[in-house]
Coordinates of C-alpha atoms in Angstrom, one line a residue:
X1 CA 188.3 61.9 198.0
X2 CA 191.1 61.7 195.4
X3 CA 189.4 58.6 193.8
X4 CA 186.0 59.6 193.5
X5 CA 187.7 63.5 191.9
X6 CA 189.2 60.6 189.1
X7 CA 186.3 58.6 188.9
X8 CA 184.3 62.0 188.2
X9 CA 187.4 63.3 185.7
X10 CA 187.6 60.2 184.0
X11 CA 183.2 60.1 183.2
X12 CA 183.4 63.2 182.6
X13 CA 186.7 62.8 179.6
X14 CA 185.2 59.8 178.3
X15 CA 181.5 61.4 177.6
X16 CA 184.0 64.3 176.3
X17 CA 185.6 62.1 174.0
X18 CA 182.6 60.0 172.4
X19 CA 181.0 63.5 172.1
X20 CA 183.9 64.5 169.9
X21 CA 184.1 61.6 167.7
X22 CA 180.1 61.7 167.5
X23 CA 180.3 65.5 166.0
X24 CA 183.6 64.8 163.9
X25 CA 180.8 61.3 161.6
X26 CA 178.2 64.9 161.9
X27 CA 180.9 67.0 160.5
X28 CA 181.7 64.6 158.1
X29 CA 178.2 64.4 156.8
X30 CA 177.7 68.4 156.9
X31 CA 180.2 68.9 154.2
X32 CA 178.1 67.1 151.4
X33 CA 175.4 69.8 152.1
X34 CA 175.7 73.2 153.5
X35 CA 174.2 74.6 156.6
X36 CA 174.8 77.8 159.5
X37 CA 177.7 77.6 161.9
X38 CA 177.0 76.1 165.2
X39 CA 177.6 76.1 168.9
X40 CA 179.5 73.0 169.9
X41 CA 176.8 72.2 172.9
X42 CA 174.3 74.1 172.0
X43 CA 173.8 74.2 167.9
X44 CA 171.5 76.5 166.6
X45 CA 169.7 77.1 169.5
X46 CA 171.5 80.3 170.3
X47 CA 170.1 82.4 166.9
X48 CA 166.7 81.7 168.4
X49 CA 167.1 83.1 171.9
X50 CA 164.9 86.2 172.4
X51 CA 163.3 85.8 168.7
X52 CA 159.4 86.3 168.2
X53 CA 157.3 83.6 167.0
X54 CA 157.1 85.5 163.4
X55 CA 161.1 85.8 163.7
X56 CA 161.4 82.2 164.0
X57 CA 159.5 81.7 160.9
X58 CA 161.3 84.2 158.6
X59 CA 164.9 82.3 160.3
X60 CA 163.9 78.9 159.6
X61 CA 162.4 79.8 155.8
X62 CA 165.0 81.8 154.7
X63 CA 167.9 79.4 155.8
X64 CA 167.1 78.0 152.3
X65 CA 168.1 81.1 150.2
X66 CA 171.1 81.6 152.3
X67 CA 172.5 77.9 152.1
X68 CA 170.8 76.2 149.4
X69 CA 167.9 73.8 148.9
X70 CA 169.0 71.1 151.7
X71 CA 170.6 72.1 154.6
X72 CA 172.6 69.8 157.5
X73 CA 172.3 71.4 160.9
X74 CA 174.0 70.1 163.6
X75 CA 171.5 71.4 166.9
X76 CA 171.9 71.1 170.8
X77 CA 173.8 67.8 171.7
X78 CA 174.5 66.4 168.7
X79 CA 171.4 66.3 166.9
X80 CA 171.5 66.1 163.7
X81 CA 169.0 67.7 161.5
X82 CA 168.6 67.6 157.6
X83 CA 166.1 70.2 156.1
X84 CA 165.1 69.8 153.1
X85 CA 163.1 71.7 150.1
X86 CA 165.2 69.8 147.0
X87 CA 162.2 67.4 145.1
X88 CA 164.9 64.7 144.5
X89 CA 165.5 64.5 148.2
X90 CA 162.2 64.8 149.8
X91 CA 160.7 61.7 147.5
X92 CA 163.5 60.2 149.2
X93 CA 162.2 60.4 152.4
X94 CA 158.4 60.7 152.0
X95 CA 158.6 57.0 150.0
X96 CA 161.4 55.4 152.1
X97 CA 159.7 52.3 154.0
X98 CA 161.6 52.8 157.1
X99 CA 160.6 56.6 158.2
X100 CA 158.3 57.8 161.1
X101 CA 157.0 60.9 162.3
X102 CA 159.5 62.8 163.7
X103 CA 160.0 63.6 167.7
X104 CA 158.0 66.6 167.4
X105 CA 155.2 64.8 166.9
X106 CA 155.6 63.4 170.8
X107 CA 154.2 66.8 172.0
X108 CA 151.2 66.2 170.3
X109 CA 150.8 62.7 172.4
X110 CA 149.7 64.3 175.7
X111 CA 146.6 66.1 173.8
X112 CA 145.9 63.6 170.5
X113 CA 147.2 60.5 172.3
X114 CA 148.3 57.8 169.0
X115 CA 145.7 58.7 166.7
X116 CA 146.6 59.0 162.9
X117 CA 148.4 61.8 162.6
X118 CA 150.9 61.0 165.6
X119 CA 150.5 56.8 165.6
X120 CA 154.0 55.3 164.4
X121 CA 153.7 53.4 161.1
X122 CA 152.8 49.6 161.8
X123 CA 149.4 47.2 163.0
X124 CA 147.8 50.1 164.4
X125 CA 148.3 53.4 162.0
X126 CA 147.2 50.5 159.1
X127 CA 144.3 49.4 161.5
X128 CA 143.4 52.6 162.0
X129 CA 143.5 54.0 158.2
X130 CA 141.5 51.4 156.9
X131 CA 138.7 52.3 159.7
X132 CA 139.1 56.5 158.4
X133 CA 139.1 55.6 155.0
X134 CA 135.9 55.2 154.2
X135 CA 134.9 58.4 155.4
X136 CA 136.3 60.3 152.6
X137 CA 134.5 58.0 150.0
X138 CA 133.3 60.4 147.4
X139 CA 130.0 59.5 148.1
X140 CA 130.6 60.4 151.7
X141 CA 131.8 64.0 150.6
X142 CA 128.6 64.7 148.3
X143 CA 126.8 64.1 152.1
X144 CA 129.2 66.7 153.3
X145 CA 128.4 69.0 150.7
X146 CA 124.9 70.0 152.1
X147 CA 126.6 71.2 155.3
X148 CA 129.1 72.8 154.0
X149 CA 126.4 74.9 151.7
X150 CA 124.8 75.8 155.0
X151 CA 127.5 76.6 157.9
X152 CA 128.3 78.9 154.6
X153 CA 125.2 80.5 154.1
X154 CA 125.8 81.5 158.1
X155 CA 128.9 82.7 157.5
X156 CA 128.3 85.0 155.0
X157 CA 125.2 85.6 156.9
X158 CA 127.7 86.6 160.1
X159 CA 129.6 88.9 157.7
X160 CA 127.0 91.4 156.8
X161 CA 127.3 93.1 159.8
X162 CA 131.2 94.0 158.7
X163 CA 130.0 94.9 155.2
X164 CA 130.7 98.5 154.1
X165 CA 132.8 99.3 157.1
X166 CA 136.5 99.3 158.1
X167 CA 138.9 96.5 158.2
X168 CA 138.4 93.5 160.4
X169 CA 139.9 89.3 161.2
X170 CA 138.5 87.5 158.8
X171 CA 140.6 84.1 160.6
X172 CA 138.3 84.5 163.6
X173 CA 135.1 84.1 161.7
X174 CA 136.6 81.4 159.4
X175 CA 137.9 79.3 162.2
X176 CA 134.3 79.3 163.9
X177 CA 132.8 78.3 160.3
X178 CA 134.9 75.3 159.9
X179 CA 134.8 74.1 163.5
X180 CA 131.4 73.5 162.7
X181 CA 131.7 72.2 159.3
X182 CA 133.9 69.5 160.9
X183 CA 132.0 68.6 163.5
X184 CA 128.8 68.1 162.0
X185 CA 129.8 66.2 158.8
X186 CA 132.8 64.0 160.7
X187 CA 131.4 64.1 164.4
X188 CA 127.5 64.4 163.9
X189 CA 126.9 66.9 166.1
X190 CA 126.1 70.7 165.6
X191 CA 127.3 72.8 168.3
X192 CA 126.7 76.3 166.7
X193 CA 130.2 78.1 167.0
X194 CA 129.3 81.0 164.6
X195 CA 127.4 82.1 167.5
X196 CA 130.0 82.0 170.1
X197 CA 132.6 84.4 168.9
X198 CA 134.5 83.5 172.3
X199 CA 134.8 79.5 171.6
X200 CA 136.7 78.1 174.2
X201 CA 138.0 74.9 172.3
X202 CA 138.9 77.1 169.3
X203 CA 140.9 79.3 171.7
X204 CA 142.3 76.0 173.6
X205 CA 143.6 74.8 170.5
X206 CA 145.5 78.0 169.3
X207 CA 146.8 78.0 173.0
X208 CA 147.8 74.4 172.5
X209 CA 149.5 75.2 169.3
X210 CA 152.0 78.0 170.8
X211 CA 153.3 75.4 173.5
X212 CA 154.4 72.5 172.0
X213 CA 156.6 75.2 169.0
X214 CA 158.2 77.0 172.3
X215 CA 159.2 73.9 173.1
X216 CA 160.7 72.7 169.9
X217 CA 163.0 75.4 170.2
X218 CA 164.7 74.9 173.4
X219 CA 167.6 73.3 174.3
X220 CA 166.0 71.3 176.7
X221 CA 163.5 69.3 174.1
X222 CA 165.6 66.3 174.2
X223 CA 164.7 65.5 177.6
X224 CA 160.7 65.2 178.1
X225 CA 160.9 64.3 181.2
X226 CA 162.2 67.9 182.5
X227 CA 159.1 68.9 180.5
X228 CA 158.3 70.5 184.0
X229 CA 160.4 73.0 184.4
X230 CA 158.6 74.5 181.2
X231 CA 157.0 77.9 182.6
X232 CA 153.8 76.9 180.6
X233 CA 153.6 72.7 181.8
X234 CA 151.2 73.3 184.1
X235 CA 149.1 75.8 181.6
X236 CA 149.7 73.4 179.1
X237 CA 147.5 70.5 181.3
X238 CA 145.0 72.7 182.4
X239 CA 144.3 73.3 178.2
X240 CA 144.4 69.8 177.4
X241 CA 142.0 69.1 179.8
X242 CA 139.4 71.4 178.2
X243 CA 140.2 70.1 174.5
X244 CA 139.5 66.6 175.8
X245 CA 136.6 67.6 177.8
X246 CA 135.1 69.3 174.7
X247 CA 135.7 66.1 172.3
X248 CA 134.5 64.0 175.3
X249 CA 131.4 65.8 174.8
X250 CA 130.9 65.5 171.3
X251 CA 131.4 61.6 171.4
X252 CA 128.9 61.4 174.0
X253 CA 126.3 63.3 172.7
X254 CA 127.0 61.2 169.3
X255 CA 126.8 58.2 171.2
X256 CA 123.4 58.9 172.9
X257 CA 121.7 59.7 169.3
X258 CA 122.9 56.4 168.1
X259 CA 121.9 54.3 171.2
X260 CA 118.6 55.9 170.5
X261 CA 117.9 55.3 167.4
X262 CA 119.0 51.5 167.7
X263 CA 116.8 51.4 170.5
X264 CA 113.5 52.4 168.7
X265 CA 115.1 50.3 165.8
X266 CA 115.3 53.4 163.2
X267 CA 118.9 52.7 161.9
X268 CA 120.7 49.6 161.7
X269 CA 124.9 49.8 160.9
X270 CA 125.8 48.4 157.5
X271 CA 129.7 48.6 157.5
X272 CA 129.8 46.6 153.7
X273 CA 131.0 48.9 151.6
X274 CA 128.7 48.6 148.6
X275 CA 126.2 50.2 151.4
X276 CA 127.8 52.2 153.4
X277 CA 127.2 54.7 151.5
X278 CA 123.6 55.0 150.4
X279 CA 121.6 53.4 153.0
X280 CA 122.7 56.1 155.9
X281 CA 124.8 59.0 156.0
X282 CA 127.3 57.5 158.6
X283 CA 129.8 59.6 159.7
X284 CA 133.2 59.6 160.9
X285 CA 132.3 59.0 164.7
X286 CA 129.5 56.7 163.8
X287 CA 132.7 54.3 162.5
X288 CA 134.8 54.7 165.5
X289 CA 131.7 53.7 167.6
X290 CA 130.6 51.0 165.8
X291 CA 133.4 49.4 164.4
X292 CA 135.5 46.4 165.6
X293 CA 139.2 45.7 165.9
X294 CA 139.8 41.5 166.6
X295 CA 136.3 41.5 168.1
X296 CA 136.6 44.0 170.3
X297 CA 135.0 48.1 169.7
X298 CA 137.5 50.4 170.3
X299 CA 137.6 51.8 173.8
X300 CA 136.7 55.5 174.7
X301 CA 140.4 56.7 174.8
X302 CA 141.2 55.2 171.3
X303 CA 137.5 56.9 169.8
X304 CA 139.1 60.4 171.6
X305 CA 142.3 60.4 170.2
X306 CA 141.0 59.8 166.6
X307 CA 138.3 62.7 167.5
X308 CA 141.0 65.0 168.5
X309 CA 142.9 64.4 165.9
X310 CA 140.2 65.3 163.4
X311 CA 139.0 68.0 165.4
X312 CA 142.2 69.3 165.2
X313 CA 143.1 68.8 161.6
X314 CA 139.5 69.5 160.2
X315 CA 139.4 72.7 161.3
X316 CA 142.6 74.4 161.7
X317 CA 144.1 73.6 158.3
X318 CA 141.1 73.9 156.4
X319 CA 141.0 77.6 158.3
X320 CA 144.2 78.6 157.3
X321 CA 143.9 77.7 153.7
X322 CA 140.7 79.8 153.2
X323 CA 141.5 82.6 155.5
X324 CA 145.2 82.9 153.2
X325 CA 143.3 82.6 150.1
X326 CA 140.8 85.1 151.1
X327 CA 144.1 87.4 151.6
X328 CA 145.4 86.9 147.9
X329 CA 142.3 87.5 146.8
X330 CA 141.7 90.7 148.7
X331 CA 145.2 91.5 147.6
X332 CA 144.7 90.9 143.6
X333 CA 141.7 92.1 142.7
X334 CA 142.4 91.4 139.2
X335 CA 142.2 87.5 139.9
X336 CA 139.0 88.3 142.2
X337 CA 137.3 89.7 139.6
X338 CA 138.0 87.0 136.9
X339 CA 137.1 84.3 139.7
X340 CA 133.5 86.7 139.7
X341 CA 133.4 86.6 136.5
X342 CA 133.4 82.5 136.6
X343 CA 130.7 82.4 138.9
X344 CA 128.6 84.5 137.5
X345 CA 128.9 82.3 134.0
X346 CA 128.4 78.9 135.9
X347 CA 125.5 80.1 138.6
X348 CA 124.3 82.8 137.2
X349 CA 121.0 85.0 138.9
X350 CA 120.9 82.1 141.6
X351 CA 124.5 82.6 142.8
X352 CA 124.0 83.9 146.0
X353 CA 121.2 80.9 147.0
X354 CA 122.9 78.0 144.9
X355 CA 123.2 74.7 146.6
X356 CA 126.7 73.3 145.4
X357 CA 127.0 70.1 144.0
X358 CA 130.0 68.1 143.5
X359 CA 129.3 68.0 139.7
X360 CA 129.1 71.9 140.0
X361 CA 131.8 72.9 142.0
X362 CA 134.0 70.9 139.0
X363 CA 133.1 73.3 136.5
X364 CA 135.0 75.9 139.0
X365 CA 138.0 75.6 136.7
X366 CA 139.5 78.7 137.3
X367 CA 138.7 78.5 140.8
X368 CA 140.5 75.6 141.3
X369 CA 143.7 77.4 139.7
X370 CA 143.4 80.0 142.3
X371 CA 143.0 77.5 145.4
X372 CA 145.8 75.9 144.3
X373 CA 148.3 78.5 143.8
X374 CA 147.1 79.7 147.4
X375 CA 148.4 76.8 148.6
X376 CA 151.3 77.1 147.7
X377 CA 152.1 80.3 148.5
X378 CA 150.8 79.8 152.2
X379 CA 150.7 75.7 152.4
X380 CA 148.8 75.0 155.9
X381 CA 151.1 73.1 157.3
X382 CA 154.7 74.4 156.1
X383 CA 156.6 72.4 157.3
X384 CA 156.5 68.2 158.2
X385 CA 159.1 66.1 160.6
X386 CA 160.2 62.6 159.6
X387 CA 162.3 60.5 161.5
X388 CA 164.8 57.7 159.9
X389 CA 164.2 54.3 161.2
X390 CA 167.3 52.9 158.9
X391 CA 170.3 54.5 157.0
X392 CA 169.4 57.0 153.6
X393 CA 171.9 57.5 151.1
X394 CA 172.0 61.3 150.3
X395 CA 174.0 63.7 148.3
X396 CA 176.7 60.9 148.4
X397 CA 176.6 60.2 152.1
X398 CA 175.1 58.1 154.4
X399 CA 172.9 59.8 156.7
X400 CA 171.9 57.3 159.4
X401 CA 169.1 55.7 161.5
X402 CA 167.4 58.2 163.7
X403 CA 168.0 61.9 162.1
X404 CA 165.4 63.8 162.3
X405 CA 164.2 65.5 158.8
X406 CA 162.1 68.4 158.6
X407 CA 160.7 68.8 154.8
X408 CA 159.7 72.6 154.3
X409 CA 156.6 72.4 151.9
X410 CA 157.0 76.3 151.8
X411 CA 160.7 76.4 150.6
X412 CA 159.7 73.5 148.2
X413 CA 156.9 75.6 146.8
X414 CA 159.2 78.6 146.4
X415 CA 162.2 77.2 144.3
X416 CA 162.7 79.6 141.7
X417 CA 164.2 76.2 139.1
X418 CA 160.9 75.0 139.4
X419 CA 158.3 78.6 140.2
X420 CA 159.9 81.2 138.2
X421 CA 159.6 84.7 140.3
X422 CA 158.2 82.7 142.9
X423 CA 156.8 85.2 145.5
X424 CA 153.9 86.1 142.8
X425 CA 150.6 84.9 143.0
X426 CA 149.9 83.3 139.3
X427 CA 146.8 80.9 139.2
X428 CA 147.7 80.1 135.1
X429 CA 150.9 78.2 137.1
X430 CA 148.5 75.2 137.4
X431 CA 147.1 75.1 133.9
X432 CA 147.1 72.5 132.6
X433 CA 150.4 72.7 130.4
X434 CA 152.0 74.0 133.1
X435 CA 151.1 71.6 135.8
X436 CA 152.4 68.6 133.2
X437 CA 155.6 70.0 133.2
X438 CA 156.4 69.5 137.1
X439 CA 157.3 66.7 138.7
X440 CA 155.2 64.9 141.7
X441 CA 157.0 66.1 144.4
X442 CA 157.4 70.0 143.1
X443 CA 153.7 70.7 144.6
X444 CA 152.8 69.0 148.0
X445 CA 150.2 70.5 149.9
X446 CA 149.2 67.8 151.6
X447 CA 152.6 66.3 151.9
X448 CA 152.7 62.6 149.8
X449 CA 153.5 59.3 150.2
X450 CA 151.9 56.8 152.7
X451 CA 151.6 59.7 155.4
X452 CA 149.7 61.9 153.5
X453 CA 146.6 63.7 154.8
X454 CA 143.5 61.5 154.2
X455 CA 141.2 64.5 154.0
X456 CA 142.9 67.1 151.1
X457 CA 139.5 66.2 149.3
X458 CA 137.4 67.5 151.9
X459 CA 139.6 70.3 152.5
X460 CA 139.6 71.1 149.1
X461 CA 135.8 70.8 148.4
X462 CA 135.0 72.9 151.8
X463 CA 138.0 75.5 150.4
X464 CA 136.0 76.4 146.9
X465 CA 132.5 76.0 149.0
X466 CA 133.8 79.1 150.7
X467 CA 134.6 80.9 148.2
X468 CA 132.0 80.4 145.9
X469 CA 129.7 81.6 148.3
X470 CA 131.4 84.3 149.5
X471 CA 132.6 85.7 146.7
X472 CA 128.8 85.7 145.2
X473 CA 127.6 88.3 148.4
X474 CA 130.8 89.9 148.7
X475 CA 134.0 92.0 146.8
X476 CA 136.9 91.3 149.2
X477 CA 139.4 94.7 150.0
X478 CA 142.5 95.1 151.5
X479 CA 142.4 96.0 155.0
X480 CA 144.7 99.6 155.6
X481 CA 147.2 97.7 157.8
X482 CA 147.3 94.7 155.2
X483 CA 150.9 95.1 154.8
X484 CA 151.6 94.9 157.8
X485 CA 150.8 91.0 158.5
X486 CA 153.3 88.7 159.4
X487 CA 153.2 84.8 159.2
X488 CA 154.0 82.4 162.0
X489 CA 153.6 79.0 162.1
X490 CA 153.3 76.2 164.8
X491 CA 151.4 73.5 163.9
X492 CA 149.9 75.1 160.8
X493 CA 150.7 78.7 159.7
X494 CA 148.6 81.2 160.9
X495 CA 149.2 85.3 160.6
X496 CA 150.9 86.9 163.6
X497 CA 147.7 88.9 164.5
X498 CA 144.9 89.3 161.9
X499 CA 144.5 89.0 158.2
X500 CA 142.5 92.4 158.0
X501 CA 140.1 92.5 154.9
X502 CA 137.0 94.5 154.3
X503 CA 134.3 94.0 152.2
X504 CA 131.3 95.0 150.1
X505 CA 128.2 93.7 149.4
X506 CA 127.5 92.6 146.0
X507 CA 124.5 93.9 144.3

């Protein structure tokens, strides 16, 4: 009995001891930043306990005005965390060669699989972004551009019914509108969301969203495989099911038009790329069926995960960036009205049945000014993880191999040495004079380096798409309880309830 009390004692005193030293080198590297206090076992955890999902936000934003630009954090177990919103820093990180996405990114697995956005740099994120590429080809966006014109047309269509009465979620109607923009120019497929206020992937995916950020802030995220004693595990499978039945059906239905037409010999795949682009207006899926890796197509789990991951990313992001610019524009009217003013000059008595054009939509200048500094105001993504795969010399210490490094987009956006008065929405910041005078790494709305995301063109062209023809039907107001909106953020940033506008039809 006595022996096995010491053999206990003496595990116990040793894993004591190593834990000790460990957080002494953490220590150590916390005093060349600056960062909160924290629980010797349990970090930071303890400041979240009990907080709301918009709490969480404001806590992990505004640790930046409180202790500086980059903060060292020392979380539950010894984790050690660098957050960082200093430029010098973050191109740092984003160009180091030995970085992946951080462990947050392993929630994502059970619903995306490895696709793009969650694959770890090597054979098969390069296999894999050469295959996407081509789908953002600028000739491959001009293709988009003719359903982007139309899902907007339905939108604004969908809105007259809220014109000239009181406030209402403009996020609900937005998310519907891209959901099919992204299905139909990447997947091929129209299913018609507008019409089905009550989606039940759009819904899944929102669900999906609030689980995996509970579980970034518990205690117990370092060990996945207690993942099931998480209240909402078995919730959280149930969900996942019906986002990968959804995109399931998509690829089939895809698959069936293609095996059709080959069949009756209408369309033939040319994957060169000097035709890719004008023969056939191939899309996204029509690449991921059709393609080969070593001789071999990809298999039906490898097509899904890429599909989820666009699904995902196409319309989520792209529905917080118009929805939040639709809010500073119902917010300024002064901007609203010189944005008016623009396309009026440009389209003139057509603006309300315009087809956009590429070569159109570049005359937006102003417009473009305005997207912009929405962005980064309310980037769609605030925050990104990274994950060192070797040592990084930073503000004179070595921080080593497998510290996690969360880069907040938002903070970096808001530095007042680089954004004077930073919490005002200025389009003339992205003048041209003024956008010279800032560094590559001041402005990242689609984050940089090798990671970045593949589709900030589509994003922007379906952005300014939007608004053109919105703002052509429309005047956007405030909604009574705009004040009252709060952000939140899991995988993209989203307001706590509803961005509450109204509007006016234009005469």
């Amino acid at each position: 009995m006595w022996l096995v009390l010491s053999v206990i004692f003496a595990t116990i005193g040793y894993w004591l001891f190593n834990y000790h030293k460990t957080r002494q080198k953490l220590l150590a590297i916390q005093s060349h930043f600056n960062g909160p206090p924290t629980h010797y076992f349990l970090g930071n955890f303890p400041i979240f306990i009990g907080k709301s999902i918009p709490d969480i936000f404001n806590i992990i934003t505004k640790m930046h005005k409180v202790y500086g630009e980059d903060i060292a954090i020392i979380a539950a177990f010894n984790e050690l965390v660098i957050d960082l919103s200093s430029s010098r820093n973050v191109e740092k990180v984003l160009l180091a060669k030995s970085i992946k996405k951080s462990f947050v990114y392993n929630f994502l697995e059970p619903w995306l699989g490895t696709g793009l956005l969650t694959v770890p740099t090597g054979e098969k994120w390069f296999q894999r972004r050469k295959i996407i590429t081509p789908t953002f080809h600028f000739k491959m966006l001009d293709n988009f551009l003719e359903v982007f014109n139309r899902e907007a047309d339905v939108l604004v269509e969908k809105l007259k019914v809220r014109s000239g009465k009181g406030e209402f979620d403009i996020y609900d109607y937005v998310t519907l509108y891209a959901l099919d923009s992204i299905c139909e120019t990447s997947m091929g497929v129209q299913i018609h969301a507008q019409d089905d206020p009550g989606n039940e992937y759009a819904t899944a995916v929102k669900q999906m969203s609030t689980f995996i950020l509970r579980r970034i802030f518990n205690p117990l995220r370092s060990f996945p495989r207690l993942f099931f004693l998480f209240p909402f595990a078995k919730e959280q499978k149930n969900v996942i099911r019906k986002l990968h039945n959804f995109t399931n059906s998509v690829i089939d239905s895809r698959r069936k038009v293609l095996e059709r037409e080959q069949a009756s010999s209408t369309v033939a795949f040319d994957l060169q790329e000097e035709n890719m682009y004008s023969k056939r207006k191939i899309t996204f899926l029509d690449l991921l069926l059709s393609v080969t890796v070593e001789g071999k197509p990809l298999s039906r789990e490898d097509i899904r995960e890429e599909v989820d991951t666009f699904m995902f990313e196409g319309h989520d992001t792209t529905t917080s960036g118009i929805s939040f610019t639709i809010w500073h524009l119902a917010k300024h009217q002064d901007v609203q009205q010189k944005l008016c003013d623009e396309i009026d000059q440009i389209l003139g008595a057509e603006k309300k049945t315009a087809e956009l054009t590429n070569v159109k939509i570049q005359e937006f200048e102003y417009l473009d000014m305005v997207v912009k500094e929405s962005l980064r105001l309310i980037p769609p993504v605030p925050i990104i993880g990274r994950q060192l795969i070797e040592d990084l010399e930073m503000n004179g210490t070595t921080i080593p191999a497998g510290t996690q490094i969360n880069i907040k987009i938002y903070n970096i956006h808001r530095n007042p040495k680089i954004w004077p008065d930073p919490e005002r929405f200025d389009p003339d910041r992205f003048s041209k004079t003024n956008e010279d005078k800032r560094g590559p790494y001041d402005y990242i709305p689609f984050s940089a380096g090798s990671r970045n995301c593949i589709g900030q063109r589509y994003a922007m062209m379906e952005l300014k798409v939007t608004l053109i023809k919105l703002l052509a039907s429309y005047r956007i107001l405030p909604g009574e309880s705009m004040e009252k909106m709060r952000f939140k953020t899991d995988l993209v940033i989203r307001p706590n309830e509803t961005i509450p506008i109204k509007l006016v039809e234009r005469v």
